[in-house]
Amino acid sequence: MAIKAAVDETDPLLAKHNRTISKSTSQLALVGSRVCPIESLDFEIAEIELLNQDLRARNVRVEFFCYLILKWALCFIIGVFSGCVGFFFNLAIENIAGVKFVITSNMMLANRYLWAFGVFVASNLVLTMFAAIITAFIAPEAAGSGIPEVKAYLNGIDAPDIFSFRTLVVKIAGCITAVSSSLHVGKAGPMLHTTACIASLLGQGGSCKYRRRCRWLRCVKNDRDRRDLVTCGAGAGIAAAFRAPIGGVLFVLESLSSWWRSTLLWRAFFTTAVVVVVLRTLIHFCKSGKCGLFGKGGLIMFEVTAESVSYNLVDLPPVIFLGVIGGILGSLYNFLLDKVLRFYTHINEKGRVYKLLLAACVSIFTSCCLFGLPWLASCRPCPGGISEACPTIGRSGNFKKFQCSVDHYNDLASLFFNTIDDTIRNLYSAGTDRAFSKYSILLFFVTSYFLGIVSYGLVAPSGLFMPVILTGATYGRLIGMLMGSHSTLDHGLFAVLGSASFLSGSMRMTVSVSVILLELTNNLLLLPLVMVVALISKTVADCFNTNIYDMLVKLKGFPLLQRHTDSYMGQLTVGDVVTGPLQMFNGVEKVGNIVHILKTTGHNGFPVIDKPPFSESPVLYGLILRMHLVVLLKKRCFLSSQINTSEQFSADDFVKRSSGRRDSIDDILLTAEEMEMFVDLHPFTNTSPYTVVETMSLAKAHLLFHQLSLRHLLVIPMLNSRMPVVGILTRHDFMAEHVLQLHPFLVGGRSKLLQFRKSTEFLRDIC
Amino acid sequence: MAIKAAVDETDPLLAKHNRTISKSTSQLALVGSRVCPIESLDFEIAEIELLNQDLRARNVRVEFFCYLILKWALCFIIGVFSGCVGFFFNLAIENIAGVKFVITSNMMLANRYLWAFGVFVASNLVLTMFAAIITAFIAPEAAGSGIPEVKAYLNGIDAPDIFSFRTLVVKIAGCITAVSSSLHVGKAGPMLHTTACIASLLGQGGSCKYRRRCRWLRCVKNDRDRRDLVTCGAGAGIAAAFRAPIGGVLFVLESLSSWWRSTLLWRAFFTTAVVVVVLRTLIHFCKSGKCGLFGKGGLIMFEVTAESVSYNLVDLPPVIFLGVIGGILGSLYNFLLDKVLRFYTHINEKGRVYKLLLAACVSIFTSCCLFGLPWLASCRPCPGGISEACPTIGRSGNFKKFQCSVDHYNDLASLFFNTIDDTIRNLYSAGTDRAFSKYSILLFFVTSYFLGIVSYGLVAPSGLFMPVILTGATYGRLIGMLMGSHSTLDHGLFAVLGSASFLSGSMRMTVSVSVILLELTNNLLLLPLVMVVALISKTVADCFNTNIYDMLVKLKGFPLLQRHTDSYMGQLTVGDVVTGPLQMFNGVEKVGNIVHILKTTGHNGFPVIDKPPFSESPVLYGLILRMHLVVLLKKRCFLSSQINTSEQFSADDFVKRSSGRRDSIDDILLTAEEMEMFVDLHPFTNTSPYTVVETMSLAKAHLLFHQLSLRHLLVIPMLNSRMPVVGILTRHDFMAEHVLQLHPFLVGGRSKLLQFRKSTEFLRDIC
C-alpha cells in the first residue's frame, strides 16, 4: 500500500501544473510565401475499441467493396481532371502569349519598333502583376512551384491551406498569367501542385471552408488514404505536363514520396494512364483548329526526328563531357538560387508592396532582355530546301523575322522572342545544325541561366522544370556546335542530352529524367545515352551540394524526416533525447484536468495510464489523441463518478475528414460543474501504440519512426519504474537541430560530422 | 531479497531443461525440385558493442568511400556479366536450335520425311534429357524458372544453394539445352535466376564451397547489402532477356521485391543501363555475321512497323474484349498449372528415374506436336509484292516451306516449326494480316496453351514468360482476325495487345508489362492501349485466383511475409500467438548451458538477461544471435569466474559472409572443464532489439515486423512481471497456418474469413 501511495503522490497531472512547458510541438515554416504553423500527419492505424465495435457491427464486405470502387473512381476522376487541367494550362498560355507575340510582331512589321516594345513590356507587366497580386492578397500559399510543399506533405507535414480551394484557383490563374507574361518560369511544378490539390479536395469531398462538400465523397477518412490520393495526383501532374505517364509515376517515386508500396504503383499508373488518354483526346480535338492559336504549340512532343539515331564509341567523350558540365552548372545553379532566395526573403519580409515591386522589376528587366538582346544578332539568310516557312512572323517556327528584311531571319529572336515551349522545340529539332550561330546560343544560355535564377522567388506561381530544360538544351547545343565534325550526333540530340544533364545536375533525378525525356522525344534508342549523362551529372553535382527540392524544403523550414540516419544518432539513446515533463491522463480522468492540459500544451497525443485503484501497478493503457479528446468534450458525455459511459458516439465522430484546421479546444465552453465531472477515456484510446525502450539507440528508433510513418512513439522505461512511460518522441525529436540543442557536447563532434557529411552527402544518398 | 530468490528459482535455463521444444524454427520448402530446410535472413542493424568499438577505431571515411565505390563497381560488373550472359543464352539457343531446324529442313527438301521426323525427335530428346539429367543429379535447385526462389529470397527467406556456383552452371547449361530442344519453355525466368546468382556470388566474393573467393570482394558483410545486389541482379536479368532497362527495374519493383527505397532504384537502373549497353555492343558485333546462325534471331526487337499507329474510339470495344478474354484465360492457366504441378509432384516424389521419364515423355509428345500438326494445314500460295523471301527453307522467316511445293508455304509450320522467339516475331510483324488462316492460329493457340502448362513442372530450367507471351500473341491475332473489318488496327498490334492481356492475366503485372512491351516493340503510341488491356485483364483475373508467382511460392512452401495483414490478425494480440518455453541467457553465462541450448534448439536468437546479482531486478540486456555464440565458443575465450574478457575478437569474426551454410555448433568440441567455465555475452549482444508489448495486436506487430524486415521481434510484458521478456516472434508466428493451429476457435471465423478473403482477394491486393 505504501507503494501505491507514493505513486499517487507523483500524479503527473499535479506535477506538471507547476512546471513550464519546455517543448513547443507546433513549428513554423514558409508555405508558399507565407509563414504559418505546421502540424504532423497521422499515418498510424489506431486500434480504438469504439471503432472496432463499430466495424464489427457493420456490413464490412459491402462497405469494403464500395470503399474500393470509390477509391478507384477517385483515381479516375483525378486523372480526368488532371488531363483537363493540363490541357487548359497549355491552351490558355499558348493563346495569351500567342496573341501578345502576334500583335508585337505585326507592329514591328509596320516598323513601329518603339510601340512594339512598349506594348510588349506593358502586357508582360500587367500579366505579371495580376499573378503577383492575386498570389500576395488571396493565397500566398500558391507562390512558387509547390513541389516542396507536396514533398513535405507526403513526408507527413501538414501545412495549412496548401491544398485549399483558394490555393487551387490562384495557382491556376497565377501560373497561366505568369508563364504568359514571358517571365522565365515553368508550368510543370504548378501543374503538379494543382493536380495534387485536386486530389486532396476530391479526397475530402470538396472544400471545407466553403462548405461545398459532396456527401458520398466523404469516405476518405484518414491521412493514409489522403496521402495515397495526393501521391496519385502528383504523378498525374507530371504526366499532364510532359505527356509522360511512366515518367510521372517514376518522378513521384524517385523524388517526392517518402513511402511507397507496389499497389500504389498500380493506382498511380492507372491515374496517369487516364491523364494521357484524356490529353490525347483533347489534342486530337484541337487538331481541327478549334483552339485558337493552340495547335503546333505546347504539349506536342518534341520530336527528335533523326530517323535512326546511331552512335558509337567516338561519341562517348563529348557525352561524358556534357555530363560533367551539367553537374557543375547544376550545382552552381542550386547554390546561386539559394543565395538569391535568401536575399528575396529579406525583401519579401518588408511587406506586400515590396513583394509586388520586386515582381514588377523582374518583369520589366525580363521584357527588356527578351526584346533588346535579339538586336545584337545580325540577320541570317534563310536556308534553302526546307519545308518550313522562313522567315515566320506569327508566333511559332524556327526562323523569326524580327527586324530583318525579306528572306532573312534573326536567330536570337527565334530563341528569345518565343514561349519557352517553342524555344525548346526549336533547340530540339533535328537537321537545324546551321540555324543558330555560336554567339547567339552562348548569349542566350547566359541570359536564360540567370533569368531562371532571378525569376523563381517571386510571389507568383512559378515552376523550375521548363527553365532548367531550356537552359540545359542551350548549352547542350552549344557543345554540339563546338564539337563540330568530331561528333556525328545531331545538334538536336545534343540539346536533349544537355537538358538531361542539367535536370539531373540541379534536381538530381536520374531514372525519371531519363524516362520523361524518353517519353517527351519518343525515341527509345536515345535511352542509354541519356542514362549515362544523367548518372554522370548527378554524381558530379552531388559532390558540391544537395538537390534543389531538398534545398527549398530546408529553406522553407519544413522538418522533413529523412530516410537515412546521421551517424551521431547511433551514439545517443532514446532516453537522451526525450524531454519532459510528460502530460498523461488517467483511464478515468477529471474533465477539468483534460481541459487544462489541452489549453496549456500543444501536444497532440497523450498516454493513458491505469493507476493503482484500478490496476495493481501503473500500467500503460494506450495513447489518446487531442482530436478525439476535443470530440469527447464537445459531446459532454461525462460521468459524475464512475458508472460506464452511455454510448452516444459513432465511429464517424472520430474520423479525420481533411487535413488542416480542425475543432479547437478554445471553442468548447464548459460549466464549473462539468469541469468537476469525470470522463472514461478507455473506449477512445488507441490501445496499441508503438513503443521503444529508453535504451534503444536513436538511430534505430528513427528507422522505426520513419518506416512506419508515425506521429508519436512512446518511450517506456527499461527498469520497472513507477511510471510506465518515460516520454513521447515526435518528428521534431529526430531533427538534428533539436538533438544538438539538447546535447551541445555533440556540437564539436558535429562540426566534424558536418564536414564529413558534406563531403559524403552524395555518398550516403546513393548507398 | 525474497523477490530476488524467487526470480532465481525460475531460472529459465533450469526450467527449460525439463520441457520439450514445442516450436521448430527451421521449416521445409521445395527449392527448385528439392525439398530442403530454409532459414530466415537477418536484415536488422545489430548494435553490438564490439562492432561499435571497432567502428570507432577505424578510419571510417576512407573505408566508407572504398565500400561505396566497390558497391557501384559490383553493380557495374553485375551489369556487364548479365549482358554477356543474356547474349550467350541467345547465341547458344539460336545456334543449337538453328542447326537442328536447318538439318531437318534439308532432309524434308530431299523428301526424306521420316528421317527428318526421326532426327527432330531424337535431337530434341537428347537435348531435353541432357537438361533434365544435369538438373536432377547435379543441382535440383536449378529446376523451374527460379523466380519464386528469388522472390522468397528478397522477402527474407534463405534457401540453401539457390545462389551457388553449381546452380549457376546447371541453370545456364540446362536452360540453353531445354529451350533449344523445342520444349515449350522460356528463357527469361532462368535468365533472371542466373543474373541474381551472379550478383549473389559476386557479393560474397566467389563460391564458398569451392573456396574460390576473391579477397577484396569480401566486403559485402551483411544480408542487407546482399539483398540489394540480388535486387539489382534480378532487374538485370529481365533487362537482358527483353532488352528493357526500365521494364527490368519495374518488374523487380512490382513483382519481386518486398522492400524498396529510392536509392536502390538508382542503382538498379544503373545496372540495367550497363546491361543494355553491353548487349547493344555485342549485337552490333554480330551484325557482321560472325555469330553463326545468330543474327536475325533472338534479342532483336519485335518491331511493330506500322509507321504511325492510329486508333480511335471504335477500336476500344475489341481491346476491352481482349482484356476480359486475357483475364479469364490467364486465371484458367494458373488454375490448370497448379493442378498439373501437384500431379507432377506426385510423380517426381517417386525418384529421379520417374522425373527423367516424365521429361522424356513430354519431350517426345512436344516433338510429335511440332512436327505432326503442320501437316493438317494446306499449302498457301506466296503473296506477291513482299520484300521477304517466300518460301524460306532455313530457320527464320514468316513463310516456311515445310512440305509444300515451290511458291507455296505452310502457315502452321511458320508457327510450330520455329523457335519461340521467331514465332513471336512472326505474330507481331505488321502487314501480314493475310499470312495465316484462322484455323491455323486457333489450332496453334490451343496447342501452345496446353504445351505451356505441361512443360513447366519438368525437372529442368524452364521459364514461363516466353510461352505466355507467345500464347497471348496467338489469341490476340485470332481476335484481330475475327474482328475483320470492324477494326482498323493491324493484326500484329492485336498480337501485342494479346500478349499484354495474357501476361497480366496470369502474372498480374500491369506497369512492368506495359513498359516491357513498350521497350520490346519500341512504340510509345501503343502505351495507352496496352495499359487499358493490362488493367482490365488483371482486374478480371484477380476475381478468380492469385498470380502465378504467389501460387508457385505457396506450392513450394515458402513462408512469404505478406505486406497486408489479414483481418483476424486484428482480433489477436501478440501474447496470444507467442509460444514458449523461451530460451534465455544470463549476461554472464555458463558455457555448458550455451552448448546445451544451442544443441537442443534450432532458435537463432536468444534474449540476454541481467539478473539480480548484477542488477536490481531482471533486465533485458539485448539479443544474441546463434551465429555469434558459435563464434564465441569456437574461439574458447572463457572466464573461470568473472574477470573481464580479454579482447581477442575482431569485428570481422562476426561478419556474415554469405547466405546459406555456416559454422554449426556440432563442429565444436569442448572439454568438460571448459563446459564449466563462463563467458561474458555483453560485448556480443545486440543491445537494441525491437520490442512490442504483449498486448499489441498481431496486425500492428506484423506491420512492424514486415516494414523493418526483422528476423526476431521481442515481446515484453505489459505488467511488471518477474521476467522482462515474454517471448520472441519470428516469421513463422505470422503465418496463417501457425496462428490458426494455436487458435482453432478462429477456424470457424476463418472459414468465413477465407470465403470473404477469396472474394476480396483482388480487392485487398489493389487497395
PDB file of C-alpha atoms in Angstrom, chain A residues 44-47 60-61 64-65 68 71-72 245-246 250 253-254 260-263 265-267 269-270 272-273 276-277 280 301 309-311 510-511 514-515 518-519 522-525 527-528 531-532 535 538-539 542 563 570 617-621 686-693 695-697 699-701 703-704 707-708 716 718-721 755-756 759-760 762-767, chain B residues 44-47 60-61 64-65 68 71-72 245-246 250 253-254 260-263 265-267 269-270 272-273 276-277 280 301 309-311 510-511 514-515 518-519 522-525 527-528 531-532 535 538-539 542 563 570 617-621 686-693 695-697 699-701 703-704 707-708 716 718-721 755-756 759-760 762-767:
ATOM      1  CA  GLU A  44      -0.759   5.120 -37.774  1.00  0.00           C
ATOM      2  CA  ILE A  45      -3.639   2.669 -37.679  1.00  0.00           C
ATOM      3  CA  ALA A  46      -5.333   3.480 -34.392  1.00  0.00           C
ATOM      4  CA  GLU A  47      -6.844   0.476 -32.654  1.00  0.00           C
ATOM      5  CA  VAL A  60     -17.891  -4.838 -43.727  1.00  0.00           C
ATOM      6  CA  ARG A  61     -17.948  -6.651 -47.008  1.00  0.00           C
ATOM      7  CA  PHE A  64     -15.280  -2.569 -48.375  1.00  0.00           C
ATOM      8  CA  PHE A  65     -16.409  -3.019 -51.941  1.00  0.00           C
ATOM      9  CA  LEU A  68     -12.662   0.223 -53.026  1.00  0.00           C
ATOM     10  CA  LYS A  71     -11.011   4.717 -54.382  1.00  0.00           C
ATOM     11  CA  TRP A  72     -10.538   3.703 -57.986  1.00  0.00           C
ATOM     12  CA  PRO A 245       2.651   8.530 -67.866  1.00  0.00           C
ATOM     13  CA  ILE A 246       5.576   6.378 -66.759  1.00  0.00           C
ATOM     14  CA  LEU A 250       8.659   7.452 -61.506  1.00  0.00           C
ATOM     15  CA  LEU A 253       8.580   7.536 -56.674  1.00  0.00           C
ATOM     16  CA  GLU A 254      12.098   8.904 -57.040  1.00  0.00           C
ATOM     17  CA  TRP A 260       5.862   3.592 -51.361  1.00  0.00           C
ATOM     18  CA  ARG A 261       4.279   0.236 -51.955  1.00  0.00           C
ATOM     19  CA  SER A 262       3.719  -1.741 -55.091  1.00  0.00           C
ATOM     20  CA  THR A 263      -0.080  -1.473 -55.001  1.00  0.00           C
ATOM     21  CA  LEU A 265       2.374   1.919 -58.159  1.00  0.00           C
ATOM     22  CA  TRP A 266      -0.565   0.356 -59.905  1.00  0.00           C
ATOM     23  CA  ARG A 267      -3.028   3.019 -58.824  1.00  0.00           C
ATOM     24  CA  PHE A 269      -0.096   4.277 -63.102  1.00  0.00           C
ATOM     25  CA  PHE A 270      -3.825   3.975 -63.697  1.00  0.00           C
ATOM     26  CA  THR A 272      -1.501   8.762 -65.292  1.00  0.00           C
ATOM     27  CA  ALA A 273      -2.867   6.458 -67.994  1.00  0.00           C
ATOM     28  CA  VAL A 276      -2.707  10.663 -71.122  1.00  0.00           C
ATOM     29  CA  VAL A 277      -5.834   9.291 -72.762  1.00  0.00           C
ATOM     30  CA  ARG A 280      -4.737  12.701 -76.384  1.00  0.00           C
ATOM     31  CA  MET A 301       6.003  16.059 -78.435  1.00  0.00           C
ATOM     32  CA  VAL A 309      19.846   7.556 -84.085  1.00  0.00           C
ATOM     33  CA  SER A 310      23.185   5.873 -84.420  1.00  0.00           C
ATOM     34  CA  TYR A 311      26.128   6.462 -82.190  1.00  0.00           C
ATOM     35  CA  THR A 510      18.161  10.106 -62.957  1.00  0.00           C
ATOM     36  CA  VAL A 511      15.547   7.483 -63.579  1.00  0.00           C
ATOM     37  CA  SER A 514      15.605   9.514 -68.468  1.00  0.00           C
ATOM     38  CA  VAL A 515      12.046   8.272 -68.731  1.00  0.00           C
ATOM     39  CA  LEU A 518      12.292   9.284 -73.469  1.00  0.00           C
ATOM     40  CA  GLU A 519       8.555   9.872 -73.472  1.00  0.00           C
ATOM     41  CA  ASN A 522       9.602   9.320 -78.318  1.00  0.00           C
ATOM     42  CA  ASN A 523      12.975   7.857 -79.083  1.00  0.00           C
ATOM     43  CA  LEU A 524      13.901   4.702 -77.239  1.00  0.00           C
ATOM     44  CA  LEU A 525      17.323   4.416 -78.802  1.00  0.00           C
ATOM     45  CA  LEU A 527      17.871   5.949 -73.640  1.00  0.00           C
ATOM     46  CA  PRO A 528      21.393   4.581 -72.976  1.00  0.00           C
ATOM     47  CA  MET A 531      21.143   7.435 -68.752  1.00  0.00           C
ATOM     48  CA  VAL A 532      24.906   7.859 -68.966  1.00  0.00           C
ATOM     49  CA  LEU A 535      24.269   9.414 -63.919  1.00  0.00           C
ATOM     50  CA  LYS A 538      24.184  13.633 -60.632  1.00  0.00           C
ATOM     51  CA  THR A 539      27.424  12.138 -59.368  1.00  0.00           C
ATOM     52  CA  ASP A 542      26.367  15.623 -55.537  1.00  0.00           C
ATOM     53  CA  ARG A 563      15.299   8.181 -44.635  1.00  0.00           C
ATOM     54  CA  GLY A 570      23.960   5.888 -33.162  1.00  0.00           C
ATOM     55  CA  SER A 617       0.503  -1.108 -10.553  1.00  0.00           C
ATOM     56  CA  PRO A 618       0.535   1.777 -13.048  1.00  0.00           C
ATOM     57  CA  VAL A 619       0.015   0.296 -16.491  1.00  0.00           C
ATOM     58  CA  LEU A 620       0.165   1.954 -19.891  1.00  0.00           C
ATOM     59  CA  TYR A 621      -3.282   1.555 -21.414  1.00  0.00           C
ATOM     60  CA  ASN A 686      -5.553   3.641 -29.156  1.00  0.00           C
ATOM     61  CA  THR A 687      -4.598   0.526 -27.202  1.00  0.00           C
ATOM     62  CA  SER A 688      -1.575  -0.480 -29.203  1.00  0.00           C
ATOM     63  CA  PRO A 689       0.753   2.422 -29.786  1.00  0.00           C
ATOM     64  CA  TYR A 690       4.270   1.525 -30.869  1.00  0.00           C
ATOM     65  CA  THR A 691       6.816   1.678 -28.082  1.00  0.00           C
ATOM     66  CA  VAL A 692      10.573   1.612 -27.721  1.00  0.00           C
ATOM     67  CA  VAL A 693      12.703   1.023 -24.659  1.00  0.00           C
ATOM     68  CA  THR A 695      17.929   2.396 -24.011  1.00  0.00           C
ATOM     69  CA  MET A 696      17.380   1.894 -27.718  1.00  0.00           C
ATOM     70  CA  SER A 697      19.698   3.948 -29.886  1.00  0.00           C
ATOM     71  CA  ALA A 699      19.195   5.622 -34.939  1.00  0.00           C
ATOM     72  CA  LYS A 700      17.064   2.512 -34.607  1.00  0.00           C
ATOM     73  CA  ALA A 701      14.146   4.448 -33.177  1.00  0.00           C
ATOM     74  CA  LEU A 703      14.258   3.827 -38.505  1.00  0.00           C
ATOM     75  CA  LEU A 704      11.114   2.593 -36.765  1.00  0.00           C
ATOM     76  CA  GLN A 707       9.418   3.239 -41.744  1.00  0.00           C
ATOM     77  CA  LEU A 708       6.050   3.102 -40.006  1.00  0.00           C
ATOM     78  CA  ILE A 716       8.993   3.034 -21.983  1.00  0.00           C
ATOM     79  CA  MET A 718      13.957  -0.245 -19.091  1.00  0.00           C
ATOM     80  CA  LEU A 719      13.709  -0.902 -15.389  1.00  0.00           C
ATOM     81  CA  ASN A 720      10.461  -1.420 -13.567  1.00  0.00           C
ATOM     82  CA  SER A 721       9.923   2.135 -12.547  1.00  0.00           C
ATOM     83  CA  GLN A 755      32.336  18.283 -42.583  1.00  0.00           C
ATOM     84  CA  PHE A 756      32.305  14.591 -43.100  1.00  0.00           C
ATOM     85  CA  SER A 759      31.861  15.553 -48.375  1.00  0.00           C
ATOM     86  CA  THR A 760      29.927  12.332 -48.245  1.00  0.00           C
ATOM     87  CA  PHE A 762      26.170  12.349 -52.105  1.00  0.00           C
ATOM     88  CA  LEU A 763      27.632   9.095 -50.951  1.00  0.00           C
ATOM     89  CA  ARG A 764      25.079   8.486 -48.247  1.00  0.00           C
ATOM     90  CA  ASP A 765      22.493   9.441 -50.704  1.00  0.00           C
ATOM     91  CA  ILE A 766      23.431   6.860 -53.217  1.00  0.00           C
ATOM     92  CA  CYS A 767      24.413   3.963 -50.991  1.00  0.00           C
TER      93      CYS A 767
ATOM     94  CA  GLU B  44      18.289  -5.782 -38.777  1.00  0.00           C
ATOM     95  CA  ILE B  45      21.145  -3.424 -37.918  1.00  0.00           C
ATOM     96  CA  ALA B  46      22.703  -5.050 -34.878  1.00  0.00           C
ATOM     97  CA  GLU B  47      24.110  -2.603 -32.356  1.00  0.00           C
ATOM     98  CA  VAL B  60      35.602   5.326 -41.294  1.00  0.00           C
ATOM     99  CA  ARG B  61      35.794   7.908 -44.018  1.00  0.00           C
ATOM    100  CA  PHE B  64      33.221   4.301 -46.483  1.00  0.00           C
ATOM    101  CA  PHE B  65      34.479   5.629 -49.789  1.00  0.00           C
ATOM    102  CA  LEU B  68      30.806   2.745 -51.813  1.00  0.00           C
ATOM    103  CA  LYS B  71      29.252  -1.260 -54.335  1.00  0.00           C
ATOM    104  CA  TRP B  72      28.912   0.642 -57.576  1.00  0.00           C
ATOM    105  CA  PRO B 245      16.185  -1.465 -68.877  1.00  0.00           C
ATOM    106  CA  ILE B 246      13.201   0.347 -67.383  1.00  0.00           C
ATOM    107  CA  LEU B 250       9.897  -2.003 -62.703  1.00  0.00           C
ATOM    108  CA  LEU B 253       9.786  -3.296 -58.062  1.00  0.00           C
ATOM    109  CA  GLU B 254       6.288  -4.509 -58.912  1.00  0.00           C
ATOM    110  CA  TRP B 260      12.246  -0.818 -51.798  1.00  0.00           C
ATOM    111  CA  ARG B 261      13.848   2.561 -51.457  1.00  0.00           C
ATOM    112  CA  SER B 262      14.550   5.248 -53.956  1.00  0.00           C
ATOM    113  CA  THR B 263      18.331   4.965 -53.791  1.00  0.00           C
ATOM    114  CA  LEU B 265      16.025   2.478 -57.812  1.00  0.00           C
ATOM    115  CA  TRP B 266      19.025   4.403 -58.989  1.00  0.00           C
ATOM    116  CA  ARG B 267      21.452   1.543 -58.502  1.00  0.00           C
ATOM    117  CA  PHE B 269      18.697   1.411 -63.090  1.00  0.00           C
ATOM    118  CA  PHE B 270      22.449   1.842 -63.433  1.00  0.00           C
ATOM    119  CA  THR B 272      20.227  -2.371 -66.279  1.00  0.00           C
ATOM    120  CA  ALA B 273      21.696   0.530 -68.265  1.00  0.00           C
ATOM    121  CA  VAL B 276      21.693  -2.746 -72.356  1.00  0.00           C
ATOM    122  CA  VAL B 277      24.882  -1.021 -73.463  1.00  0.00           C
ATOM    123  CA  ARG B 280      23.958  -3.408 -77.868  1.00  0.00           C
ATOM    124  CA  MET B 301      13.378  -6.068 -81.164  1.00  0.00           C
ATOM    125  CA  VAL B 309      -0.279   3.673 -85.028  1.00  0.00           C
ATOM    126  CA  SER B 310      -3.593   5.419 -85.066  1.00  0.00           C
ATOM    127  CA  TYR B 311      -6.641   4.295 -83.195  1.00  0.00           C
ATOM    128  CA  THR B 510       0.496  -4.144 -65.179  1.00  0.00           C
ATOM    129  CA  VAL B 511       3.132  -1.469 -65.018  1.00  0.00           C
ATOM    130  CA  SER B 514       3.281  -2.197 -70.254  1.00  0.00           C
ATOM    131  CA  VAL B 515       6.830  -0.953 -70.047  1.00  0.00           C
ATOM    132  CA  LEU B 518       6.809  -0.736 -74.890  1.00  0.00           C
ATOM    133  CA  GLU B 519      10.541  -1.325 -74.886  1.00  0.00           C
ATOM    134  CA  ASN B 522       9.718   0.455 -79.457  1.00  0.00           C
ATOM    135  CA  ASN B 523       6.359   2.081 -79.975  1.00  0.00           C
ATOM    136  CA  LEU B 524       5.353   4.672 -77.454  1.00  0.00           C
ATOM    137  CA  LEU B 525       1.983   5.376 -79.022  1.00  0.00           C
ATOM    138  CA  LEU B 527       1.220   2.579 -74.457  1.00  0.00           C
ATOM    139  CA  PRO B 528      -2.331   3.744 -73.624  1.00  0.00           C
ATOM    140  CA  MET B 531      -2.249  -0.082 -70.261  1.00  0.00           C
ATOM    141  CA  VAL B 532      -6.001  -0.422 -70.732  1.00  0.00           C
ATOM    142  CA  LEU B 535      -5.569  -3.200 -66.217  1.00  0.00           C
ATOM    143  CA  LYS B 538      -5.605  -8.098 -64.109  1.00  0.00           C
ATOM    144  CA  THR B 539      -8.902  -6.968 -62.640  1.00  0.00           C
ATOM    145  CA  ASP B 542      -7.994 -11.312 -59.789  1.00  0.00           C
ATOM    146  CA  ARG B 563       2.572  -6.895 -46.881  1.00  0.00           C
ATOM    147  CA  GLY B 570      -6.605  -7.543 -35.588  1.00  0.00           C
ATOM    148  CA  SER B 617      15.792  -6.706 -10.948  1.00  0.00           C
ATOM    149  CA  PRO B 618      15.877  -8.834 -14.109  1.00  0.00           C
ATOM    150  CA  VAL B 619      16.529  -6.531 -17.036  1.00  0.00           C
ATOM    151  CA  LEU B 620      16.552  -7.268 -20.730  1.00  0.00           C
ATOM    152  CA  TYR B 621      20.053  -6.513 -21.952  1.00  0.00           C
ATOM    153  CA  ASN B 686      22.694  -6.553 -29.851  1.00  0.00           C
ATOM    154  CA  THR B 687      21.630  -4.056 -27.216  1.00  0.00           C
ATOM    155  CA  SER B 688      18.685  -2.548 -29.032  1.00  0.00           C
ATOM    156  CA  PRO B 689      16.402  -5.198 -30.431  1.00  0.00           C
ATOM    157  CA  TYR B 690      12.937  -4.018 -31.407  1.00  0.00           C
ATOM    158  CA  THR B 691      10.271  -4.871 -28.861  1.00  0.00           C
ATOM    159  CA  VAL B 692       6.492  -4.885 -28.670  1.00  0.00           C
ATOM    160  CA  VAL B 693       4.239  -5.066 -25.645  1.00  0.00           C
ATOM    161  CA  THR B 695      -0.994  -6.532 -25.603  1.00  0.00           C
ATOM    162  CA  MET B 696      -0.279  -5.099 -29.044  1.00  0.00           C
ATOM    163  CA  SER B 697      -2.481  -6.514 -31.750  1.00  0.00           C
ATOM    164  CA  ALA B 699      -1.764  -6.848 -37.024  1.00  0.00           C
ATOM    165  CA  LYS B 700       0.334  -3.951 -35.826  1.00  0.00           C
ATOM    166  CA  ALA B 701       3.199  -6.208 -34.809  1.00  0.00           C
ATOM    167  CA  LEU B 703       3.315  -4.248 -39.801  1.00  0.00           C
ATOM    168  CA  LEU B 704       6.370  -3.512 -37.683  1.00  0.00           C
ATOM    169  CA  GLN B 707       8.299  -2.883 -42.576  1.00  0.00           C
ATOM    170  CA  LEU B 708      11.581  -3.206 -40.720  1.00  0.00           C
ATOM    171  CA  ILE B 716       7.847  -7.703 -23.431  1.00  0.00           C
ATOM    172  CA  MET B 718       2.737  -5.241 -20.022  1.00  0.00           C
ATOM    173  CA  LEU B 719       2.822  -5.549 -16.248  1.00  0.00           C
ATOM    174  CA  ASN B 720       5.974  -5.554 -14.206  1.00  0.00           C
ATOM    175  CA  SER B 721       6.457  -9.270 -14.111  1.00  0.00           C
ATOM    176  CA  GLN B 755     -14.599 -17.038 -48.147  1.00  0.00           C
ATOM    177  CA  PHE B 756     -14.535 -13.326 -47.671  1.00  0.00           C
ATOM    178  CA  SER B 759     -13.896 -12.920 -52.979  1.00  0.00           C
ATOM    179  CA  THR B 760     -11.955  -9.891 -51.968  1.00  0.00           C
ATOM    180  CA  PHE B 762      -8.065  -8.987 -55.590  1.00  0.00           C
ATOM    181  CA  LEU B 763      -9.559  -6.111 -53.720  1.00  0.00           C
ATOM    182  CA  ARG B 764      -7.145  -6.219 -50.849  1.00  0.00           C
ATOM    183  CA  ASP B 765      -4.423  -6.570 -53.353  1.00  0.00           C
ATOM    184  CA  ILE B 766      -5.263  -3.433 -55.180  1.00  0.00           C
ATOM    185  CA  CYS B 767      -6.297  -1.157 -52.369  1.00  0.00           C
TER     186      CYS B 767
END
